[in-house]
CSV table of C-alpha atoms and ligand atoms in Angstrom, one decimal:
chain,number,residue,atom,x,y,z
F,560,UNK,CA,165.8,147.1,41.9
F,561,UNK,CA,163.7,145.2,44.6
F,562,UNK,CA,161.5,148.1,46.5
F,563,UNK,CA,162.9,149.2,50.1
F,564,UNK,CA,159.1,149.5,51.2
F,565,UNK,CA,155.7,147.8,49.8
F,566,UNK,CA,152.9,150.1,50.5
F,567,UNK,CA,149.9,148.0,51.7
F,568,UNK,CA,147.4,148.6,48.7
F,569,UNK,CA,144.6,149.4,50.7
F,570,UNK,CA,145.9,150.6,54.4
F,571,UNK,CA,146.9,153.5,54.3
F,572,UNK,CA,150.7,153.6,57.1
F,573,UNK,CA,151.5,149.6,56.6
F,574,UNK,CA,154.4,148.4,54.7
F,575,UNK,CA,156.3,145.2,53.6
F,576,UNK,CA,160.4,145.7,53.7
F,577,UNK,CA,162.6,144.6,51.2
F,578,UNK,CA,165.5,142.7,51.6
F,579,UNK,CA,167.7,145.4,51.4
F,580,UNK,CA,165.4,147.7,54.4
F,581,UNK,CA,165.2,144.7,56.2
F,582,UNK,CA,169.3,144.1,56.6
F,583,UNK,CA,169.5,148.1,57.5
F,584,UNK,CA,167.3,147.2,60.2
F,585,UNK,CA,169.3,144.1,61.3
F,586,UNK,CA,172.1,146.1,61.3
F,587,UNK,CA,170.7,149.0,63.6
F,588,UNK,CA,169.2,146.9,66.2
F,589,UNK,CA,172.7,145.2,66.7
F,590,UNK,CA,174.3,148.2,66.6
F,591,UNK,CA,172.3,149.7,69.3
F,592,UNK,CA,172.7,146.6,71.5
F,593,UNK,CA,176.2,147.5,71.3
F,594,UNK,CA,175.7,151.1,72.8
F,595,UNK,CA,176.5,150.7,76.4
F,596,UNK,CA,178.6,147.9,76.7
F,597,UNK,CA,179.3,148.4,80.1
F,598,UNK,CA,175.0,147.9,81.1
F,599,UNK,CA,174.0,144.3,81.8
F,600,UNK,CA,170.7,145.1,80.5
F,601,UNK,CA,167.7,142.2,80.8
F,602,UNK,CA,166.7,141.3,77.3
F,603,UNK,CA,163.0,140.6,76.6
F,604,UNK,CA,161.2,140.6,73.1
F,605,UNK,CA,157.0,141.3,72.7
F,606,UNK,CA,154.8,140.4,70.5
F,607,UNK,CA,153.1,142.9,68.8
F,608,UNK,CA,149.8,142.6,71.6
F,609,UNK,CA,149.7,143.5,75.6
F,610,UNK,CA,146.8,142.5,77.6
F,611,UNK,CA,144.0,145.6,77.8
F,612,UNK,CA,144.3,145.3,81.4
F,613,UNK,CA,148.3,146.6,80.9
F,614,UNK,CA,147.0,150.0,78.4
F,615,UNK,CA,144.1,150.8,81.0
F,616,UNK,CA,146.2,151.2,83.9
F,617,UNK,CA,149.3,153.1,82.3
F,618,UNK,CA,145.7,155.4,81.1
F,619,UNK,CA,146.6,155.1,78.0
F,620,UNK,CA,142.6,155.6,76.8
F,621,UNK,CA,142.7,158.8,78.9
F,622,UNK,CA,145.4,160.4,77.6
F,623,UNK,CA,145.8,158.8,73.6
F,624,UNK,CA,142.5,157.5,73.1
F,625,UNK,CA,142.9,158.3,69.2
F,626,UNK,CA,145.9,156.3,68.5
F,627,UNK,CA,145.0,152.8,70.5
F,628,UNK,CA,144.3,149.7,68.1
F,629,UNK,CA,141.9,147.3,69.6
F,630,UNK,CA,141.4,143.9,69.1
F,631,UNK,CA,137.6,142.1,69.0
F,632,UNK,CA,136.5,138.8,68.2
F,633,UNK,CA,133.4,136.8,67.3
F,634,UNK,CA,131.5,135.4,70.0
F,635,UNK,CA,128.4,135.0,69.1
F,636,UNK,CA,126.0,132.4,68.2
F,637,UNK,CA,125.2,130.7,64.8
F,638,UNK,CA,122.2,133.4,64.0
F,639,UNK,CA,124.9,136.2,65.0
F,640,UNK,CA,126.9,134.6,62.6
F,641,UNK,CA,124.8,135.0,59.9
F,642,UNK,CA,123.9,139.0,60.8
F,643,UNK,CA,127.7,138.9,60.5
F,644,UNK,CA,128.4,137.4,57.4
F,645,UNK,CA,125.3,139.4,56.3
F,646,UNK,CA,126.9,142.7,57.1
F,647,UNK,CA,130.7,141.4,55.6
F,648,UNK,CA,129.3,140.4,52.1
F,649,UNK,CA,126.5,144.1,52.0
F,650,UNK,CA,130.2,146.2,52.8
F,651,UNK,CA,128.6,147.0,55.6
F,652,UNK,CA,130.5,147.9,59.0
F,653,UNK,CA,130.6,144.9,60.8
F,654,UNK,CA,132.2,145.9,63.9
F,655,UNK,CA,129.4,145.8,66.0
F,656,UNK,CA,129.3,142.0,65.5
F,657,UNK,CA,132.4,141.8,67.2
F,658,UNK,CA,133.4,141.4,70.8
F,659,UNK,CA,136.0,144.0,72.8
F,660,UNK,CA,138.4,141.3,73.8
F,661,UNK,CA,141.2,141.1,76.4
F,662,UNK,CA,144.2,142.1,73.8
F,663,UNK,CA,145.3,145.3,72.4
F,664,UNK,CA,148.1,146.6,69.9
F,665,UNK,CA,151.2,147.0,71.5
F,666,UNK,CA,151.3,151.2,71.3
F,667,UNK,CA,154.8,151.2,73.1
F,668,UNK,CA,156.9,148.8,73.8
F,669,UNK,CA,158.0,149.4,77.1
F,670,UNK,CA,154.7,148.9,78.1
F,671,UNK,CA,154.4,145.4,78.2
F,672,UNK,CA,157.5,145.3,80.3
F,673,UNK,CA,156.2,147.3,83.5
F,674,UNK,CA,153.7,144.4,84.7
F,675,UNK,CA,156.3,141.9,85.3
F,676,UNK,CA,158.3,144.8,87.7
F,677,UNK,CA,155.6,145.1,89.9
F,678,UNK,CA,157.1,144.2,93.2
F,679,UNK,CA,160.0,146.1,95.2
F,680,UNK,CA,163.4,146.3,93.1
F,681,UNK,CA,166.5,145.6,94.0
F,682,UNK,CA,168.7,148.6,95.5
F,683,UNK,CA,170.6,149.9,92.4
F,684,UNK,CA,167.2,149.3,90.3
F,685,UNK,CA,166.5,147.2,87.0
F,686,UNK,CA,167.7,148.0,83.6
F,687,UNK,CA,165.7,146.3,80.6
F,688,UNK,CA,166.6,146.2,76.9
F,689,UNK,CA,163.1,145.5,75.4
F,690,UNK,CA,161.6,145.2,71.4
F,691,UNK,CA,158.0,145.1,70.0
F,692,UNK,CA,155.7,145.6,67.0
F,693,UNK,CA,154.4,149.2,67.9
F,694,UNK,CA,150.5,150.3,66.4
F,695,UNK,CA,149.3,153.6,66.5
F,696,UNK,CA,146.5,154.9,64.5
F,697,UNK,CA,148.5,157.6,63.0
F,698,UNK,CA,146.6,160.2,61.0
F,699,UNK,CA,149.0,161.6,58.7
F,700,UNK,CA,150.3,158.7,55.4
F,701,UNK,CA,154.1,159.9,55.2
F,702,UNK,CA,155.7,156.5,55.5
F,703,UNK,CA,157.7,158.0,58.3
F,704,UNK,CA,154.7,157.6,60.3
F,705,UNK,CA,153.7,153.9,60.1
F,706,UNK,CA,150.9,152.4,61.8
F,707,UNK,CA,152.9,149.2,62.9
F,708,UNK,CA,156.7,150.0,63.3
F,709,UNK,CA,159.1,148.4,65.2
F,710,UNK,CA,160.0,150.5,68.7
F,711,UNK,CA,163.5,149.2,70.9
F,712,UNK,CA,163.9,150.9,74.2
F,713,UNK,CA,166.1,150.7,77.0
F,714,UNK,CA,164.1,151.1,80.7
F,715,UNK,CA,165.3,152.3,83.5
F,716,UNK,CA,163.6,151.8,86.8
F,717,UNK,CA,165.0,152.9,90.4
F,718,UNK,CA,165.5,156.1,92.8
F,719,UNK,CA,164.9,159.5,91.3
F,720,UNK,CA,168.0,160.7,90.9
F,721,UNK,CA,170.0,158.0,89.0
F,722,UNK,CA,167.0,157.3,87.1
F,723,UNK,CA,167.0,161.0,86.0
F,724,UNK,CA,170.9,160.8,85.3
F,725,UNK,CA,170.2,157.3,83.1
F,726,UNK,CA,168.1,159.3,80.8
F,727,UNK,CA,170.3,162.3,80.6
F,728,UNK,CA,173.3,160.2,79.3
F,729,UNK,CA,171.0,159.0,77.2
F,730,UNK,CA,170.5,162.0,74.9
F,731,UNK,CA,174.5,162.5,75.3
F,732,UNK,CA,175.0,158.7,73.7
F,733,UNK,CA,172.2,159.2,71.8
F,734,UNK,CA,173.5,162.1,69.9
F,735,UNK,CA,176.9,160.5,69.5
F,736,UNK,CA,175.6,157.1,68.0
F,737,UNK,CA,173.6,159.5,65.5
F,738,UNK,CA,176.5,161.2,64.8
F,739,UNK,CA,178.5,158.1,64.0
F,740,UNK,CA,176.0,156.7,61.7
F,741,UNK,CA,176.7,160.4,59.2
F,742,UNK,CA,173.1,161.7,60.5
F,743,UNK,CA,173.8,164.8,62.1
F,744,UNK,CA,170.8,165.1,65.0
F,745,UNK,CA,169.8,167.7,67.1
F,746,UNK,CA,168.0,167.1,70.6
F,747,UNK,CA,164.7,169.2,71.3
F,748,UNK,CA,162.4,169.1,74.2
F,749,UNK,CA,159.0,167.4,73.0
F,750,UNK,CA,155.8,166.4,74.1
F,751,UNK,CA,153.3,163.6,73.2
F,752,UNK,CA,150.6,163.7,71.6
F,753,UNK,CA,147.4,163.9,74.7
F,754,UNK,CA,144.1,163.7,73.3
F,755,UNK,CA,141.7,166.7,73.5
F,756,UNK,CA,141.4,170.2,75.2
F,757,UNK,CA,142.8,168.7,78.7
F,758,UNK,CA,145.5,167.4,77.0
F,759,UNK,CA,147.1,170.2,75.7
F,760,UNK,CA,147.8,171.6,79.6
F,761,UNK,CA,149.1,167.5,80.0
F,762,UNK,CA,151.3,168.9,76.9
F,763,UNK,CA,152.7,171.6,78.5
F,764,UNK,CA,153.2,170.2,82.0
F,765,UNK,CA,155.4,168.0,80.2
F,766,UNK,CA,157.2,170.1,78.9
F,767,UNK,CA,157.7,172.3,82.0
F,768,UNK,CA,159.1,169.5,83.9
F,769,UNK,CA,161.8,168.4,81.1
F,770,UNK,CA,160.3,165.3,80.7
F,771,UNK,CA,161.0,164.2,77.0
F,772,UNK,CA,163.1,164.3,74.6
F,773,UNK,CA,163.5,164.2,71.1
F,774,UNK,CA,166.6,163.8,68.7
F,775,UNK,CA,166.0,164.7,65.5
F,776,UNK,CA,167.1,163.7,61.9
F,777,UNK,CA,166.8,164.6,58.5
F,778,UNK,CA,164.5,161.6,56.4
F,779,UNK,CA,165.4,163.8,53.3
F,780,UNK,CA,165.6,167.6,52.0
F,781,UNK,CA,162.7,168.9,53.4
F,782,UNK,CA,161.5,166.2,56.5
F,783,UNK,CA,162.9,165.7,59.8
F,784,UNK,CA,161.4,163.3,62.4
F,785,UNK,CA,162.5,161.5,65.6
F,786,UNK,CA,164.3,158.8,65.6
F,787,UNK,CA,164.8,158.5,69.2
F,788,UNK,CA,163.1,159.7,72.2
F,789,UNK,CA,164.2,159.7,75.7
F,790,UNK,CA,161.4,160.0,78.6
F,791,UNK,CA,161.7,160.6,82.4
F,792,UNK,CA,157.7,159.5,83.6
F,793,UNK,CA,158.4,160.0,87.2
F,794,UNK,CA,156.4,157.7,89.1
F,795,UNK,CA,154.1,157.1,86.6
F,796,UNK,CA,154.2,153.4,86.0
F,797,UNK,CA,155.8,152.9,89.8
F,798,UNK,CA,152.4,153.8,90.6
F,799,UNK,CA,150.3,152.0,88.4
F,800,UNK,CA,151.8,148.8,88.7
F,801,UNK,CA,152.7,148.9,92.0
F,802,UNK,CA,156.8,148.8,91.4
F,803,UNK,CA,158.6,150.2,94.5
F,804,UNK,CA,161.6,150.8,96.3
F,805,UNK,CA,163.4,149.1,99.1
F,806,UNK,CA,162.9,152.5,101.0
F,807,UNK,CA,158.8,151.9,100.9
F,808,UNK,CA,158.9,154.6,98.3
F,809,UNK,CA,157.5,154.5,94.6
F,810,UNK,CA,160.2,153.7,91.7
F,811,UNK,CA,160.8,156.2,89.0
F,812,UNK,CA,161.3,155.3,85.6
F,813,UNK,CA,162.7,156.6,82.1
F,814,UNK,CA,162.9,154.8,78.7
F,815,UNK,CA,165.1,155.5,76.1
F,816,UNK,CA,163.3,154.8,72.7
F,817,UNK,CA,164.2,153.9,68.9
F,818,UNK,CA,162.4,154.0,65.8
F,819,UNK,CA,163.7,151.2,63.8
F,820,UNK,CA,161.8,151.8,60.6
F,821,UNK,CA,162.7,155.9,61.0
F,822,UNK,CA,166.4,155.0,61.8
F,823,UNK,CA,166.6,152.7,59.0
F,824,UNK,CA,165.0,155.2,56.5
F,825,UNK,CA,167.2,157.8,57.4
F,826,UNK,CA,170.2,156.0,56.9
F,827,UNK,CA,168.8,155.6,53.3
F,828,UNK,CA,168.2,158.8,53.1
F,829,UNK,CA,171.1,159.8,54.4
F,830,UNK,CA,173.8,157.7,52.5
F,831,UNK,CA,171.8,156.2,49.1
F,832,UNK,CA,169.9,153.1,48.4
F,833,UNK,CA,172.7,150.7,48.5
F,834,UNK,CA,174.6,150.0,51.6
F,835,UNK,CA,177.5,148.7,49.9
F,836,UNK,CA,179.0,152.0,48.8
F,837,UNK,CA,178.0,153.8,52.4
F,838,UNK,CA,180.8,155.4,54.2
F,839,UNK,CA,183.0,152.8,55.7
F,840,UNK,CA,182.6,154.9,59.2
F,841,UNK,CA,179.3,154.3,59.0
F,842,UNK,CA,179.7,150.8,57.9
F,843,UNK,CA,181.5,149.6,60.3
F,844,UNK,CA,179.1,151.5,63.6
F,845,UNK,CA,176.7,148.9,61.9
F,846,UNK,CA,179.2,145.6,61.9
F,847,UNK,CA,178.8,145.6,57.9
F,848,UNK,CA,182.5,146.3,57.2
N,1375,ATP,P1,156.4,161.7,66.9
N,1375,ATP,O1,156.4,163.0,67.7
N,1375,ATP,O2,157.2,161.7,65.7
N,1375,ATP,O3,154.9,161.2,66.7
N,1375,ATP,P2,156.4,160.1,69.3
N,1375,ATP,O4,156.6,161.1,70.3
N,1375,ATP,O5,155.0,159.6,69.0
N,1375,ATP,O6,157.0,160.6,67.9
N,1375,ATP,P3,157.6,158.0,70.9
N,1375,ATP,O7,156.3,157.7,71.5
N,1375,ATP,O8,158.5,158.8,71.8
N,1375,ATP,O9,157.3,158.9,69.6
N,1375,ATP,O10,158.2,156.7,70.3
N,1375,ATP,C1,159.6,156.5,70.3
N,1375,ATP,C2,160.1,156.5,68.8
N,1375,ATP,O11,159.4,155.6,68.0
N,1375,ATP,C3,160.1,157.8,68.1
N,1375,ATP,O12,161.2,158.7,68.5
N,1375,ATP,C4,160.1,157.4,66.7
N,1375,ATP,O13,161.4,157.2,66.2
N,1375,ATP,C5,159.4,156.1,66.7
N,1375,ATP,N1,158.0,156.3,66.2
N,1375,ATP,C6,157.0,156.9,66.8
N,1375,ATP,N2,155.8,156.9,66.1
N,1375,ATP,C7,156.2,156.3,64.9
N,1375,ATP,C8,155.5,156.0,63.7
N,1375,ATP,N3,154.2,156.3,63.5
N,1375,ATP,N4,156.2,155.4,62.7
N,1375,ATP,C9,157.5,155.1,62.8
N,1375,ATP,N5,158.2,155.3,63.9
N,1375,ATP,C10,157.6,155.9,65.0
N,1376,ZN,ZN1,159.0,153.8,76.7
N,1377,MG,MG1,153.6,160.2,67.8
């Protein structure tokens, strides 16, 4: 049988799909698409890059400086070239040929979406339904912890209180769509991951204020992971790109995250190798009955 999952042979956290991943994965983001019915949500697909501009003012370098992925270029002139090629053919680190450019990897993927909300929104908010090509510079190997992955999330963006309500729901349809799909989850509170000594008190202030999250899966016997997250930032991004309300006050927003490649492993996990003989319940929650 065709491998689910091609390990890249010399990067550690970076995988081809199979056919037979790739069609779990089809399935899910339909499925999810089809949560909420009753939400008009604007649709909008990334690429797996975000300008640097978008990562430094959501302070993404202050508080996960360890998990950003960078991209540089060559700009140099024909003698720089040759230092380069120099350093490329001695296996030599030849980074410091290369120019910081204006791009980064996409680390989340609602964070390409908050630049184009800057502005004041309408009275009952925006709701987005957005997808990208995540990277993080992971340190762990497990392939539940890839280095590019593919992240859907709903956003949320308006006054406090609905906004707060949105992501609530959330974990309520959350847990039931889990349920549904034969993966018995369970919700915890969670933080992220803040670089450093200062961001261990970011950690728990998070925490404190119920900000995030987690539902949780088993990926087989002994591992469970999230496969969703739901997140209330406050006025986080309201503030750092200048998205308000019609009230002169700053928006609040939530997102409501999947991991694709998780989800779809834990359904293998879950149910077998071949989606043909899953459960017709679960089946049919993915539109392959
Ligand atoms: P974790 O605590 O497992 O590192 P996270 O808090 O970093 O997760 P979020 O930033 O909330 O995750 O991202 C939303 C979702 O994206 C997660 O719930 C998870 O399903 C998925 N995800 C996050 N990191 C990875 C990864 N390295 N590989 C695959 N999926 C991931
Ligand atoms: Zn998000
Ligand atoms: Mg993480």
């Amino acid at each position: 049988m065709e491998p689910l999952l091609l390990p890249d042979r010399h990067a550690s956290g970076i995988y081809g799909r199979g056919a037979v991943f790739e069609h779990v994965l089809d399935c899910l983001t339909i499925a999810i698409g089809g949560i909420d019915p009753s939400a008009a949500a604007e649709v909008v697909r990334f690429p797996p890059l975000v300008s640097r501009m978008t990562v430094e003012r959501c302070g993404y370098l202050h508080y996960f400086p360890h998990l950003l992925g960078t991209v540089h270029s060559f700009t140099g002139t024909d003698r720089e070239h040759a230092r380069l090629v120099e350093a490329v053919d001695a296996n030599q680190d030849w980074g410091a040929h290369q120019t910081l450019s204006d791009l980064v990897l996409t680390p989340a993927a609602c964070y390409a979406a908050y630049p184009h909300l800057s502005g004041t929104l309408p009275a009952d908010g925006r709701l987005l339904d957005v997808e990208s090509w995540c990277f993080r510079q992971e340190a762990t190997r497990a392939p539940s912890r890839m280095r590019s992955f593919r992240m859907r999330e709903f956003v949320r963006l308006g006054q406090p209180e609905p906004v707060q309500a949105w992501r609530d729901t959330w974990m309520q349809r959350g847990l039931a769509f889990l349920t549904s799909l034969g993966l018995a989850p369970s919700i915890e509170p969670a933080s992220d991951p803040f670089f450093g000594v200062g961001g261990r008190l970011l950690a728990v202030s998070q925490s404190e204020q119920a900000l995030k999250f987690e539902l949780i899966v088993d990926l087989d016997a002994s591992t469970r992971v999230a496969v969703m997250s739901c997140n209330y930032h406050l006025e986080h991004f309201g503030e750092a790109f200048g998205i308000g309300l019609a009230d002169g006050r700053l928006a609040h927003t939530a997102c409501v995250g999947f991991g694709l490649e998780r989800l779809a492993l834990a359904l293998l996990g879950a149910h077998g190798a071949l989606p043909r003989q899953w459960p017709a319940g679960v089946r049919a929650v993915l539109g392959m009955a």
